[in-house]
Amino acid sequence: MSLISKGSTDLFTVIVSDEIRKQFPVLGNFKTIGEFEQAIRKAQPIPLEGVVSKEKRGLRIKSIRLNKGFEGILGNVFDKKNEIYIVSFCWDLSKNPPSIYPSIDTSPDSFILPIKVNQTYDFDGKPLVIFPPREVTAGLAYNIFLLESDKDRRKISETIEKLATEYKQSDLSMLLTMSGTVTKGTTTLISSILEGALKLLGKIGSFLKADSDDYVDLIKDTLPVEDEWEEGDIVYDHEVCSVTLTRFTE
């Protein structure tokens, strides 16, 4: 397995309320979770507000290319086509549940991608939406797993169902759906959410690696709300594969 990792949830955009800012003016200078954690790590938990995007933000996969290094990792020198599928997990600090692709009611035949090495798969010009547009709180974190199918469709369906079950039973699910929105949480609550996300993603990675024939690649990145959401491409280029994402708005 290879890994393309960028960004951090420490860069998610948060602020303190006007009331807290009046009491502690210096806190008005901070804009990210990481900055607040450093500044107040010895203090009592304080309320933080996740900054909400002005527009509805969406993310989709525009294309996937299997590079020459793919053959070396999986030994597919003699295979003309490889059956690839995507599992993605995108979330923010709102009370909305993460966007998980594919859904458990999706037939594997509809999301298996036949791709040759050195070939770019462009979804017939219709990019794959992995995060339907909505207002984003603090920032968007996404994890995109690329896997090769072993042609056992039932096994793939079981894997996708397990993904949904893992989320429903996770600390992250409980924390995001608890009463009150995370937009007005505390430093302690937000830290717990981030820890819950890391724990869940660790579990997802472990069972995908165990259940799947070949675990090809993983892309991890974050896009803070403070960053402009300019419609355009984000390219992740690796020896194994190249993946192009597209930001869009509604």
mmCIF file of C-alpha atoms in Angstrom, residues 31-229:
data_model
loop_
_atom_site.group_PDB
_atom_site.id
_atom_site.type_symbol
_atom_site.label_atom_id
_atom_site.label_comp_id
_atom_site.label_asym_id
_atom_site.label_seq_id
_atom_site.Cartn_x
_atom_site.Cartn_y
_atom_site.Cartn_z
ATOM 1 C CA LYS A 31 -8.066 30.896 13.479
ATOM 2 C CA THR A 32 -7.236 27.195 13.540
ATOM 3 C CA ILE A 33 -7.752 24.259 15.881
ATOM 4 C CA GLY A 34 -3.996 23.801 16.119
ATOM 5 C CA GLU A 35 -3.420 27.394 17.199
ATOM 6 C CA PHE A 36 -6.072 27.209 19.912
ATOM 7 C CA GLU A 37 -4.758 23.897 21.232
ATOM 8 C CA GLN A 38 -1.279 25.362 21.597
ATOM 9 C CA ALA A 39 -2.510 28.585 23.197
ATOM 10 C CA ILE A 40 -4.898 27.151 25.788
ATOM 11 C CA ARG A 41 -3.602 23.627 26.456
ATOM 12 C CA LYS A 42 -3.206 24.420 30.166
ATOM 13 C CA ALA A 43 -6.488 26.295 30.496
ATOM 14 C CA GLN A 44 -10.037 25.120 31.068
ATOM 15 C CA PRO A 45 -12.001 24.130 27.934
ATOM 16 C CA ILE A 46 -13.382 27.162 26.122
ATOM 17 C CA PRO A 47 -16.238 27.307 23.621
ATOM 18 C CA LEU A 48 -15.233 27.384 19.962
ATOM 19 C CA GLU A 49 -17.314 27.999 16.885
ATOM 20 C CA GLY A 50 -16.531 26.261 13.632
ATOM 21 C CA VAL A 51 -16.537 28.772 10.780
ATOM 22 C CA VAL A 52 -19.201 27.857 8.216
ATOM 23 C CA SER A 53 -18.528 28.211 4.496
ATOM 24 C CA LYS A 54 -20.400 30.948 2.647
ATOM 25 C CA GLU A 55 -21.251 28.618 -0.210
ATOM 26 C CA LYS A 56 -22.211 24.978 -0.549
ATOM 27 C CA ARG A 57 -19.052 23.040 -1.294
ATOM 28 C CA GLY A 58 -18.804 19.769 -3.171
ATOM 29 C CA LEU A 59 -15.989 17.429 -4.175
ATOM 30 C CA ARG A 60 -15.781 14.900 -6.963
ATOM 31 C CA ILE A 61 -13.217 12.627 -8.590
ATOM 32 C CA LYS A 62 -12.502 13.702 -12.144
ATOM 33 C CA SER A 63 -10.101 10.977 -13.234
ATOM 34 C CA ILE A 64 -7.853 8.126 -12.136
ATOM 35 C CA ARG A 65 -4.704 6.965 -13.863
ATOM 36 C CA LEU A 66 -2.811 3.789 -13.026
ATOM 37 C CA ASN A 67 0.896 4.456 -13.408
ATOM 38 C CA LYS A 68 3.691 2.036 -14.209
ATOM 39 C CA GLY A 69 4.461 1.548 -10.507
ATOM 40 C CA PHE A 70 1.079 -0.172 -10.140
ATOM 41 C CA GLU A 71 2.482 -3.254 -11.868
ATOM 42 C CA GLY A 72 5.402 -3.500 -9.491
ATOM 43 C CA ILE A 73 3.285 -3.377 -6.342
ATOM 44 C CA LEU A 74 0.573 -5.801 -7.435
ATOM 45 C CA GLY A 75 2.460 -7.954 -9.921
ATOM 46 C CA ASN A 76 -0.050 -7.366 -12.707
ATOM 47 C CA VAL A 77 2.484 -7.483 -15.496
ATOM 48 C CA PHE A 78 0.358 -9.778 -17.630
ATOM 49 C CA ASP A 79 -3.072 -8.333 -16.823
ATOM 50 C CA LYS A 80 -4.517 -6.181 -19.566
ATOM 51 C CA LYS A 81 -7.176 -4.681 -17.342
ATOM 52 C CA ASN A 82 -7.463 -4.140 -13.618
ATOM 53 C CA GLU A 83 -10.770 -3.882 -11.789
ATOM 54 C CA ILE A 84 -10.420 -0.921 -9.433
ATOM 55 C CA TYR A 85 -12.953 0.464 -7.000
ATOM 56 C CA ILE A 86 -13.027 3.465 -4.694
ATOM 57 C CA VAL A 87 -14.059 3.782 -1.066
ATOM 58 C CA SER A 88 -14.190 7.345 0.230
ATOM 59 C CA PHE A 89 -14.970 8.932 3.576
ATOM 60 C CA CYS A 90 -15.485 12.735 3.736
ATOM 61 C CA TRP A 91 -16.488 14.697 6.827
ATOM 62 C CA ASP A 92 -16.505 18.116 8.459
ATOM 63 C CA LEU A 93 -17.245 19.501 11.932
ATOM 64 C CA SER A 94 -20.966 19.914 11.417
ATOM 65 C CA LYS A 95 -23.551 17.590 12.909
ATOM 66 C CA ASN A 96 -24.126 16.160 9.439
ATOM 67 C CA PRO A 97 -22.986 12.571 8.958
ATOM 68 C CA PRO A 98 -19.934 11.926 6.783
ATOM 69 C CA SER A 99 -20.401 11.333 3.098
ATOM 70 C CA ILE A 100 -19.470 7.698 2.457
ATOM 71 C CA TYR A 101 -19.029 6.229 -1.030
ATOM 72 C CA PRO A 102 -20.276 3.800 -2.149
ATOM 73 C CA SER A 103 -23.518 3.388 -0.230
ATOM 74 C CA ILE A 104 -24.433 -0.074 0.993
ATOM 75 C CA ASP A 105 -27.320 -0.339 -1.465
ATOM 76 C CA THR A 106 -25.071 0.203 -4.499
ATOM 77 C CA SER A 107 -24.324 -2.806 -6.677
ATOM 78 C CA PRO A 108 -20.569 -3.463 -7.088
ATOM 79 C CA ASP A 109 -21.103 -3.756 -10.832
ATOM 80 C CA SER A 110 -21.925 -0.040 -10.903
ATOM 81 C CA PHE A 111 -18.706 1.161 -9.237
ATOM 82 C CA ILE A 112 -16.064 -1.313 -10.441
ATOM 83 C CA LEU A 113 -13.738 0.538 -12.844
ATOM 84 C CA PRO A 114 -11.864 -1.417 -15.556
ATOM 85 C CA ILE A 115 -8.559 0.431 -15.970
ATOM 86 C CA LYS A 116 -5.384 -0.443 -17.833
ATOM 87 C CA VAL A 117 -1.959 0.612 -16.615
ATOM 88 C CA ASN A 118 -0.923 3.931 -18.223
ATOM 89 C CA GLN A 119 -4.571 4.631 -18.980
ATOM 90 C CA THR A 120 -6.617 7.504 -17.576
ATOM 91 C CA TYR A 121 -10.178 6.700 -16.556
ATOM 92 C CA ASP A 122 -12.364 9.830 -16.743
ATOM 93 C CA PHE A 123 -15.799 8.405 -15.774
ATOM 94 C CA ASP A 124 -17.053 9.152 -19.302
ATOM 95 C CA GLY A 125 -16.768 12.863 -18.579
ATOM 96 C CA LYS A 126 -19.129 12.657 -15.589
ATOM 97 C CA PRO A 127 -16.975 13.083 -12.439
ATOM 98 C CA LEU A 128 -17.796 10.899 -9.456
ATOM 99 C CA VAL A 129 -19.295 12.947 -6.620
ATOM 100 C CA ILE A 130 -17.869 11.831 -3.255
ATOM 101 C CA PHE A 131 -19.076 14.839 -1.267
ATOM 102 C CA PRO A 132 -22.424 16.292 -2.407
ATOM 103 C CA PRO A 133 -22.458 20.093 -2.027
ATOM 104 C CA ARG A 134 -23.412 21.454 1.384
ATOM 105 C CA GLU A 135 -22.237 24.138 3.770
ATOM 106 C CA VAL A 136 -19.008 22.991 5.390
ATOM 107 C CA THR A 137 -18.096 23.680 9.016
ATOM 108 C CA ALA A 138 -14.428 24.340 9.905
ATOM 109 C CA GLY A 139 -13.077 22.314 7.016
ATOM 110 C CA LEU A 140 -13.470 19.215 4.886
ATOM 111 C CA ALA A 141 -11.392 16.116 5.595
ATOM 112 C CA TYR A 142 -11.374 13.305 3.071
ATOM 113 C CA ASN A 143 -9.871 9.867 2.782
ATOM 114 C CA ILE A 144 -9.966 8.068 -0.553
ATOM 115 C CA PHE A 145 -9.021 4.389 -0.694
ATOM 116 C CA LEU A 146 -8.230 2.751 -4.041
ATOM 117 C CA LEU A 147 -8.586 -1.007 -4.103
ATOM 118 C CA GLU A 148 -8.338 -3.727 -6.699
ATOM 119 C CA SER A 149 -11.223 -6.157 -6.909
ATOM 120 C CA ASP A 150 -10.588 -9.888 -6.676
ATOM 121 C CA LYS A 151 -13.784 -10.339 -8.722
ATOM 122 C CA ASP A 152 -15.754 -11.567 -5.705
ATOM 123 C CA ARG A 153 -18.727 -9.193 -5.857
ATOM 124 C CA ARG A 154 -20.336 -10.547 -2.685
ATOM 125 C CA LYS A 155 -17.122 -9.958 -0.754
ATOM 126 C CA ILE A 156 -17.037 -6.343 -1.934
ATOM 127 C CA SER A 157 -20.654 -5.799 -0.850
ATOM 128 C CA GLU A 158 -19.840 -7.214 2.581
ATOM 129 C CA THR A 159 -16.867 -4.864 2.862
ATOM 130 C CA ILE A 160 -19.007 -1.817 2.036
ATOM 131 C CA GLU A 161 -21.657 -2.895 4.532
ATOM 132 C CA LYS A 162 -18.974 -3.303 7.182
ATOM 133 C CA LEU A 163 -17.801 0.248 6.488
ATOM 134 C CA ALA A 164 -21.277 1.639 7.227
ATOM 135 C CA THR A 165 -21.561 -0.476 10.376
ATOM 136 C CA GLU A 166 -18.178 0.678 11.662
ATOM 137 C CA TYR A 167 -19.256 4.291 11.313
ATOM 138 C CA LYS A 168 -22.632 3.801 13.009
ATOM 139 C CA GLN A 169 -20.933 2.156 15.999
ATOM 140 C CA SER A 170 -18.074 4.667 16.212
ATOM 141 C CA ASP A 171 -17.375 7.419 18.715
ATOM 142 C CA LEU A 172 -17.325 9.843 15.793
ATOM 143 C CA SER A 173 -20.948 9.044 14.918
ATOM 144 C CA MET A 174 -22.059 9.625 18.502
ATOM 145 C CA LEU A 175 -20.152 12.892 18.847
ATOM 146 C CA LEU A 176 -21.380 14.360 15.559
ATOM 147 C CA THR A 177 -25.006 13.533 16.242
ATOM 148 C CA MET A 178 -25.144 14.502 19.911
ATOM 149 C CA SER A 179 -27.493 17.338 20.877
ATOM 150 C CA GLY A 180 -26.289 20.741 19.760
ATOM 151 C CA THR A 181 -24.084 21.326 16.778
ATOM 152 C CA VAL A 182 -20.333 21.170 16.847
ATOM 153 C CA THR A 183 -20.284 24.700 15.515
ATOM 154 C CA LYS A 184 -20.580 25.706 19.163
ATOM 155 C CA GLY A 185 -18.564 23.013 20.890
ATOM 156 C CA THR A 186 -15.596 23.202 23.223
ATOM 157 C CA THR A 187 -11.915 22.553 22.742
ATOM 158 C CA THR A 188 -12.386 19.264 24.585
ATOM 159 C CA LEU A 189 -15.318 18.168 22.420
ATOM 160 C CA ILE A 190 -13.527 19.035 19.181
ATOM 161 C CA SER A 191 -10.410 17.174 20.314
ATOM 162 C CA SER A 192 -12.590 14.141 21.060
ATOM 163 C CA ILE A 193 -14.141 14.343 17.584
ATOM 164 C CA LEU A 194 -10.741 14.483 15.898
ATOM 165 C CA GLU A 195 -9.526 11.553 17.980
ATOM 166 C CA GLY A 196 -12.703 9.649 17.108
ATOM 167 C CA ALA A 197 -12.124 10.289 13.404
ATOM 168 C CA LEU A 198 -8.546 9.014 13.572
ATOM 169 C CA LYS A 199 -9.636 5.909 15.456
ATOM 170 C CA LEU A 200 -12.411 5.170 12.976
ATOM 171 C CA LEU A 201 -10.192 5.692 9.934
ATOM 172 C CA GLY A 202 -7.625 3.368 11.457
ATOM 173 C CA LYS A 203 -10.286 0.682 11.748
ATOM 174 C CA ILE A 204 -11.492 1.312 8.195
ATOM 175 C CA GLY A 205 -7.959 1.030 6.832
ATOM 176 C CA SER A 206 -7.353 -2.191 8.746
ATOM 177 C CA PHE A 207 -10.453 -4.030 7.592
ATOM 178 C CA LEU A 208 -10.138 -2.781 4.001
ATOM 179 C CA LYS A 209 -6.602 -4.116 3.918
ATOM 180 C CA ALA A 210 -7.745 -7.430 5.394
ATOM 181 C CA ASP A 211 -10.928 -7.848 3.329
ATOM 182 C CA SER A 212 -9.645 -6.641 -0.025
ATOM 183 C CA ASP A 213 -7.562 -8.577 -2.529
ATOM 184 C CA ASP A 214 -5.189 -5.659 -3.154
ATOM 185 C CA TYR A 215 -5.004 -2.392 -1.250
ATOM 186 C CA VAL A 216 -3.619 0.007 -3.850
ATOM 187 C CA ASP A 217 -3.473 3.541 -2.534
ATOM 188 C CA LEU A 218 -4.789 5.972 0.073
ATOM 189 C CA ILE A 219 -5.206 9.724 -0.288
ATOM 190 C CA LYS A 220 -5.642 11.778 2.891
ATOM 191 C CA ASP A 221 -6.131 15.530 2.803
ATOM 192 C CA THR A 222 -8.007 18.429 4.383
ATOM 193 C CA LEU A 223 -9.392 21.674 2.971
ATOM 194 C CA PRO A 224 -9.976 24.330 5.673
ATOM 195 C CA VAL A 225 -13.008 26.578 5.337
ATOM 196 C CA GLU A 226 -10.760 29.623 5.400
ATOM 197 C CA ASP A 227 -9.237 28.593 2.061
ATOM 198 C CA GLU A 228 -11.021 29.875 -1.016
ATOM 199 C CA TRP A 229 -13.140 27.194 -2.659
#
